[in-house]
Amino acid sequence: AEQYENILVERRGRVGLVTLNRPEALNALNKALMDELVAAVSAMDVDPEVGAVVVTGSAKAFAAGADIKEMQSKGYMEMYAADWFRGWEDLTRLRIPIVAAVSGFALGGGCELAMMCDFIIAGDNAKFGQPEINLGVIPGMGGSQRLTHAVGKAKAMDMVLTGRFMGAEEAERAGLVSRVVPAADVVEEALKAAEVIASKSKPVAMVAKEAVNAAFEVGLAQGVLFERRVFHSLFATEDQKEGMAAFSEKRTPEFKHR
Ligand code: CO8
């Protein structure tokens, strides 16, 4: 099995559970942690036995940001030459559905990591924020873009310019998170959601994710056309035949993931 130092990786049936595990730094995202996270989820992406992934942190912090101490002393050329944060975005190019289970702080890069996942289930103690402005920088892992897509200009500007935190209720109202649950249940609830996803056809779930993501990249007419084309393509799958047969026969489908 893989040896990881900054994350814990478990399997619950067809669901992969990745727990960020740098408690001494509130799961601050350093390069080593992110490399491990991307490697672990990439392996699940191509593992036919895994149908969905949950990424979570601790009860106190999903992640309190990119690792400030790792960046603090760097100069422009070092950041540029290393293309700091390169590779971290690879998470967004994986096709397997990824649910973020957020308890406690999701700040800076932690909020950005949660937003790179497909949806966020938040504990009622969750606190989201892009406080980079307090450090003399701005979001650097997609926050200025993904937060704006998620909550609109007014709240994104408010968060990015003032650095204030948003609680779980506000985050749900604003559309940043899909569900708020009691903090103690957040991992269980995310695992349940992921289990539901993993019970579907994996290739079909991947195509569904790809279709929704297209809405953020292309115009409406092109997006609708893309959807129709990939919809047609699913009639080449065994799982479409099985799903529709099961409906007609009033039974539960047994998807073969092909
Ligand atoms: N990086 C490194 N270490 C961290 C971080 C972090 N982001 N967050 C917390 N820690 C460490 C603390 O230094 C502390 O370590 P130690 O015990 O050795 O002093 C330990 O975690 C526990 O933290 P606290 O004692 O501060 O815990 P509190 O409960 O008092 O406070 C907070 C919790 C409010 C979450 C507080 O830790 C905090 O404000 N953290 C920083 C939040 C933040 O500013 N995040 C944004 C970071 S920058 C970023 O993510 C965007 C990247 C874009 C940069 C662009 C560059 C190109």
Coordinates of C-alpha atoms and ligand atoms in Angstrom, one line a residue:
A1 CA 0.0 0.0 0.0
E2 CA 1.0 3.6 -0.5
Q3 CA 2.9 5.3 2.3
Y4 CA 1.6 8.8 3.0
E5 CA 2.8 11.2 5.7
N6 CA 0.3 14.0 5.5
I7 CA -2.9 12.3 4.7
L8 CA -4.8 9.2 5.8
V9 CA -6.4 7.1 3.0
E10 CA -9.2 4.6 3.7
R11 CA -11.8 2.7 1.7
R12 CA -15.4 2.3 2.8
G13 CA -16.9 0.0 0.2
R14 CA -16.8 1.8 -3.1
V15 CA -15.9 5.2 -1.5
G16 CA -12.4 6.5 -0.9
L17 CA -11.9 8.6 2.2
V18 CA -8.9 11.0 2.3
T19 CA -8.3 12.8 5.6
L20 CA -5.9 15.7 5.6
N21 CA -3.6 15.0 8.5
R22 CA -1.3 17.8 9.6
P23 CA -3.0 18.5 13.0
E24 CA 0.0 20.5 14.2
A25 CA -0.6 23.1 11.5
L26 CA -4.4 22.9 11.2
N27 CA -3.9 21.0 7.9
A28 CA -2.0 23.9 6.3
L29 CA -1.5 22.8 2.7
N30 CA 2.2 22.4 1.9
K31 CA 3.6 20.9 -1.3
A32 CA 4.1 17.5 0.3
L33 CA 0.5 17.3 1.5
M34 CA -0.9 18.4 -1.9
D35 CA 1.3 16.1 -3.8
E36 CA 0.0 13.2 -1.7
L37 CA -3.6 14.3 -2.0
V38 CA -3.4 14.6 -5.8
A39 CA -1.6 11.2 -6.0
A40 CA -4.1 9.4 -3.8
V41 CA -7.2 10.8 -5.5
S42 CA -5.6 10.2 -9.0
A43 CA -5.2 6.5 -8.1
M44 CA -8.9 6.4 -7.1
D45 CA -9.9 8.1 -10.3
V46 CA -8.6 5.1 -12.4
D47 CA -9.5 2.4 -9.8
P48 CA -12.7 0.6 -11.0
E49 CA -13.4 -0.3 -7.4
V50 CA -13.8 3.3 -6.3
G51 CA -16.8 5.3 -7.4
A52 CA -16.5 8.5 -5.4
V53 CA -14.1 10.2 -3.0
V54 CA -14.6 12.2 0.2
V55 CA -11.9 14.7 1.2
T56 CA -12.0 15.9 4.8
G57 CA -9.9 17.4 7.5
S58 CA -10.2 17.4 11.3
A59 CA -13.0 18.6 13.5
K60 CA -11.2 21.9 14.0
A61 CA -10.0 22.6 10.5
F62 CA -10.6 21.3 7.0
A63 CA -7.5 23.3 6.2
A64 CA -6.4 26.7 7.5
G65 CA -4.8 27.7 4.2
A66 CA -1.7 27.2 2.1
D67 CA 1.3 26.8 4.4
I68 CA 2.3 30.4 5.2
K69 CA 5.6 29.3 6.7
E70 CA 6.6 27.5 3.5
M71 CA 5.9 30.6 1.4
Q72 CA 6.9 33.4 3.8
S73 CA 10.6 33.9 2.7
K74 CA 10.2 33.2 -1.0
G75 CA 10.8 35.8 -3.6
Y76 CA 9.0 36.4 -6.9
M77 CA 11.5 34.4 -9.0
E78 CA 11.3 31.4 -6.6
M79 CA 7.5 31.4 -6.8
Y80 CA 7.6 31.9 -10.5
A81 CA 10.3 29.4 -11.3
A82 CA 8.6 26.7 -9.1
D83 CA 5.2 27.8 -10.5
W84 CA 3.9 27.7 -6.9
F85 CA 0.6 25.7 -6.7
R86 CA 1.3 24.0 -10.1
G87 CA 0.0 20.5 -10.0
W88 CA -2.5 21.2 -7.2
E89 CA -5.1 22.1 -9.8
D90 CA -4.7 18.6 -11.2
L91 CA -7.4 17.7 -8.7
T92 CA -9.9 19.6 -10.8
R93 CA -9.0 17.6 -13.9
L94 CA -9.9 14.2 -12.3
R95 CA -13.1 12.7 -13.4
I96 CA -14.2 10.8 -10.3
P97 CA -16.8 12.7 -8.1
I98 CA -15.2 14.3 -5.1
V99 CA -17.2 15.5 -2.1
A100 CA -15.5 17.9 0.4
A101 CA -16.6 17.4 4.1
V102 CA -15.8 20.6 5.9
S103 CA -15.7 21.0 9.6
G104 CA -14.2 24.1 11.2
F105 CA -11.8 26.3 9.3
A106 CA -11.7 26.3 5.5
L107 CA -9.5 29.4 4.9
G108 CA -7.5 30.6 2.0
G109 CA -6.1 27.6 0.2
G110 CA -8.4 25.4 2.4
C111 CA -11.5 27.2 1.1
E112 CA -10.0 27.0 -2.4
L113 CA -9.3 23.2 -2.0
A114 CA -12.9 22.7 -0.9
M115 CA -14.1 24.6 -4.0
M116 CA -11.9 22.4 -6.2
C117 CA -14.1 19.5 -5.1
D118 CA -17.4 18.9 -6.8
F119 CA -19.6 19.9 -3.9
I120 CA -19.2 20.8 -0.2
I121 CA -21.1 19.4 2.7
A122 CA -20.4 21.6 5.7
G123 CA -20.7 21.1 9.4
D124 CA -22.6 23.8 11.2
N125 CA -19.3 25.0 12.7
A126 CA -17.7 25.5 9.3
K127 CA -16.0 28.8 8.7
F128 CA -15.1 29.8 5.1
G129 CA -12.8 32.6 4.2
Q130 CA -10.2 34.1 1.8
P131 CA -8.2 36.1 4.4
E132 CA -5.1 36.4 2.2
I133 CA -5.4 40.1 2.1
N134 CA -4.4 40.1 5.7
L135 CA -1.1 38.6 4.7
G136 CA -0.4 41.0 1.9
V137 CA -1.4 38.6 -0.9
I138 CA -4.6 37.5 -2.7
P139 CA -6.1 34.0 -3.2
G140 CA -3.7 32.0 -5.3
M141 CA -5.4 28.6 -5.8
G142 CA -8.4 29.8 -7.8
G143 CA -10.4 31.5 -5.0
S144 CA -11.0 34.8 -6.8
Q145 CA -12.5 32.8 -9.6
R146 CA -14.3 29.8 -8.0
L147 CA -15.7 31.8 -5.1
T148 CA -17.1 34.4 -7.5
H149 CA -18.7 31.6 -9.6
A150 CA -20.1 30.1 -6.4
V151 CA -21.5 33.1 -4.5
G152 CA -21.5 35.9 -7.0
K153 CA -19.7 39.2 -7.1
A154 CA -21.1 40.9 -4.0
K155 CA -20.2 38.3 -1.5
A156 CA -16.9 37.3 -3.3
M157 CA -15.7 40.9 -3.2
D158 CA -16.8 41.3 0.4
M159 CA -14.9 38.1 1.4
V160 CA -11.7 38.7 -0.7
L161 CA -11.4 42.4 0.2
T162 CA -12.3 42.3 3.9
G163 CA -11.0 38.8 4.7
R164 CA -14.0 38.1 6.8
F165 CA -15.2 34.5 7.5
M166 CA -18.5 33.1 6.3
G167 CA -20.4 30.7 8.6
A168 CA -22.1 27.5 7.4
E169 CA -25.6 29.0 7.2
E170 CA -24.5 32.0 5.2
A171 CA -22.4 29.7 3.0
E172 CA -25.4 27.5 2.2
R173 CA -27.6 30.5 1.5
A174 CA -25.0 31.9 -0.8
G175 CA -24.6 28.6 -2.7
L176 CA -21.1 27.8 -1.6
V177 CA -22.1 24.6 0.1
S178 CA -24.8 22.1 -0.8
R179 CA -25.8 21.0 2.7
V180 CA -25.2 21.9 6.3
V181 CA -25.3 19.1 8.9
P182 CA -24.4 18.9 12.6
A183 CA -20.6 19.2 12.8
A184 CA -20.2 15.8 14.4
D185 CA -22.0 14.1 11.5
V186 CA -20.2 15.8 8.6
V187 CA -17.9 13.0 7.6
E188 CA -20.7 10.4 7.9
E189 CA -23.1 12.5 5.8
A190 CA -20.5 13.1 3.1
L191 CA -19.7 9.4 3.1
K192 CA -23.4 8.6 2.7
A193 CA -23.7 11.1 -0.2
A194 CA -20.5 9.6 -1.8
E195 CA -22.0 6.0 -1.3
V196 CA -25.1 7.1 -3.2
I197 CA -22.9 8.4 -6.0
A198 CA -20.7 5.3 -6.0
S199 CA -23.7 3.1 -6.4
K200 CA -24.4 4.6 -9.8
S201 CA -22.5 3.8 -13.0
K202 CA -19.0 5.2 -12.6
P203 CA -18.5 6.2 -16.2
V204 CA -22.0 7.8 -16.3
A205 CA -21.2 9.8 -13.1
M206 CA -18.0 10.9 -14.6
V207 CA -19.8 12.2 -17.7
A208 CA -22.5 13.9 -15.5
K209 CA -19.6 15.7 -13.7
E210 CA -18.0 16.7 -16.9
A211 CA -21.3 18.0 -18.2
V212 CA -22.0 20.2 -15.2
N213 CA -18.4 21.5 -15.2
A214 CA -18.8 22.5 -18.8
A215 CA -21.3 25.1 -17.6
F216 CA -18.4 27.0 -16.1
E217 CA -16.3 26.9 -19.3
V218 CA -18.5 27.5 -22.3
G219 CA -21.6 29.5 -23.3
L220 CA -25.1 28.2 -22.9
A221 CA -25.7 27.0 -26.5
Q222 CA -22.4 25.2 -26.7
G223 CA -22.9 23.7 -23.2
V224 CA -26.3 22.4 -24.1
L225 CA -25.0 21.0 -27.4
F226 CA -22.1 19.3 -25.5
E227 CA -24.7 17.8 -23.0
R228 CA -26.8 16.4 -25.9
R229 CA -23.8 14.8 -27.6
V230 CA -22.6 13.1 -24.4
F231 CA -26.2 12.1 -23.5
H232 CA -26.4 10.4 -26.9
S233 CA -23.0 8.7 -26.2
L234 CA -24.3 7.0 -23.1
F235 CA -26.6 4.8 -25.2
A236 CA -23.4 3.0 -26.1
T237 CA -23.0 1.8 -22.4
E238 CA -24.2 -1.4 -20.9
D239 CA -25.2 0.6 -17.9
Q240 CA -27.8 2.6 -19.8
K241 CA -29.4 -0.7 -21.0
E242 CA -29.3 -2.0 -17.4
G243 CA -30.7 1.2 -15.9
M244 CA -33.6 1.4 -18.2
A245 CA -34.3 -2.4 -18.1
A246 CA -34.3 -2.2 -14.3
F247 CA -36.8 0.6 -14.4
S248 CA -39.1 -1.3 -16.7
E249 CA -38.8 -4.4 -14.6
K250 CA -39.4 -2.5 -11.4
R251 CA -36.1 -3.6 -9.8
T252 CA -32.9 -2.0 -8.6
P253 CA -30.3 -1.7 -11.4
E254 CA -27.0 -3.5 -11.1
F255 CA -24.5 -1.3 -12.8
K256 CA -21.4 -2.9 -14.3
H257 CA -19.5 0.4 -14.7
R258 CA -19.2 0.1 -18.4
Ligands
CO8_1 N1 0.1 28.0 7.4 C1 1.0 27.5 8.3 N2 0.7 27.3 9.5 C2 -0.5 27.5 9.9 C3 -1.5 28.0 9.1 C4 -1.2 28.2 7.7 N3 -2.1 28.7 6.8 N4 -2.7 28.1 9.8 C5 -2.4 27.7 11.0 N5 -1.1 27.3 11.2 C6 -0.4 26.8 12.3 C7 -0.2 27.9 13.3 O1 1.0 28.7 13.0 C8 0.0 27.2 14.6 O2 1.3 26.6 14.6 P1 2.2 26.8 16.0 O3 1.4 26.1 17.0 O4 3.5 26.1 15.6 O5 2.3 28.2 16.2 C9 -1.0 26.0 14.5 O6 -1.3 25.9 13.0 C10 -2.3 26.3 15.2 O7 -2.9 27.5 14.7 P2 -3.3 28.7 15.7 O8 -2.5 28.6 17.0 O9 -3.2 30.0 15.0 O10 -4.8 28.3 16.0 P3 -6.0 29.2 16.4 O11 -7.1 28.4 16.8 O12 -5.5 30.3 17.4 O13 -6.4 30.0 15.1 C11 -6.9 30.3 12.7 C12 -6.9 29.4 14.0 C13 -7.8 31.5 12.9 C14 -7.3 29.4 11.5 C15 -5.4 30.8 12.5 O14 -4.5 29.7 12.6 C16 -5.2 31.5 11.2 O15 -5.6 32.6 11.0 N6 -4.5 30.8 10.2 C17 -4.1 31.4 9.0 C18 -5.4 31.5 8.1 C19 -4.9 32.1 6.8 O16 -4.5 33.3 6.7 N7 -5.0 31.4 5.7 C20 -4.6 31.8 4.4 C21 -3.2 31.4 4.1 S1 -2.7 32.0 2.5 C22 -3.5 31.0 1.4 O17 -4.0 30.0 1.7 C23 -3.7 31.4 0.0 C24 -2.6 31.1 -0.8 C25 -2.4 32.2 -1.8 C26 -1.1 32.8 -1.6 C27 -0.7 33.3 -2.9 C28 0.8 33.2 -3.1 C29 1.2 33.1 -4.5

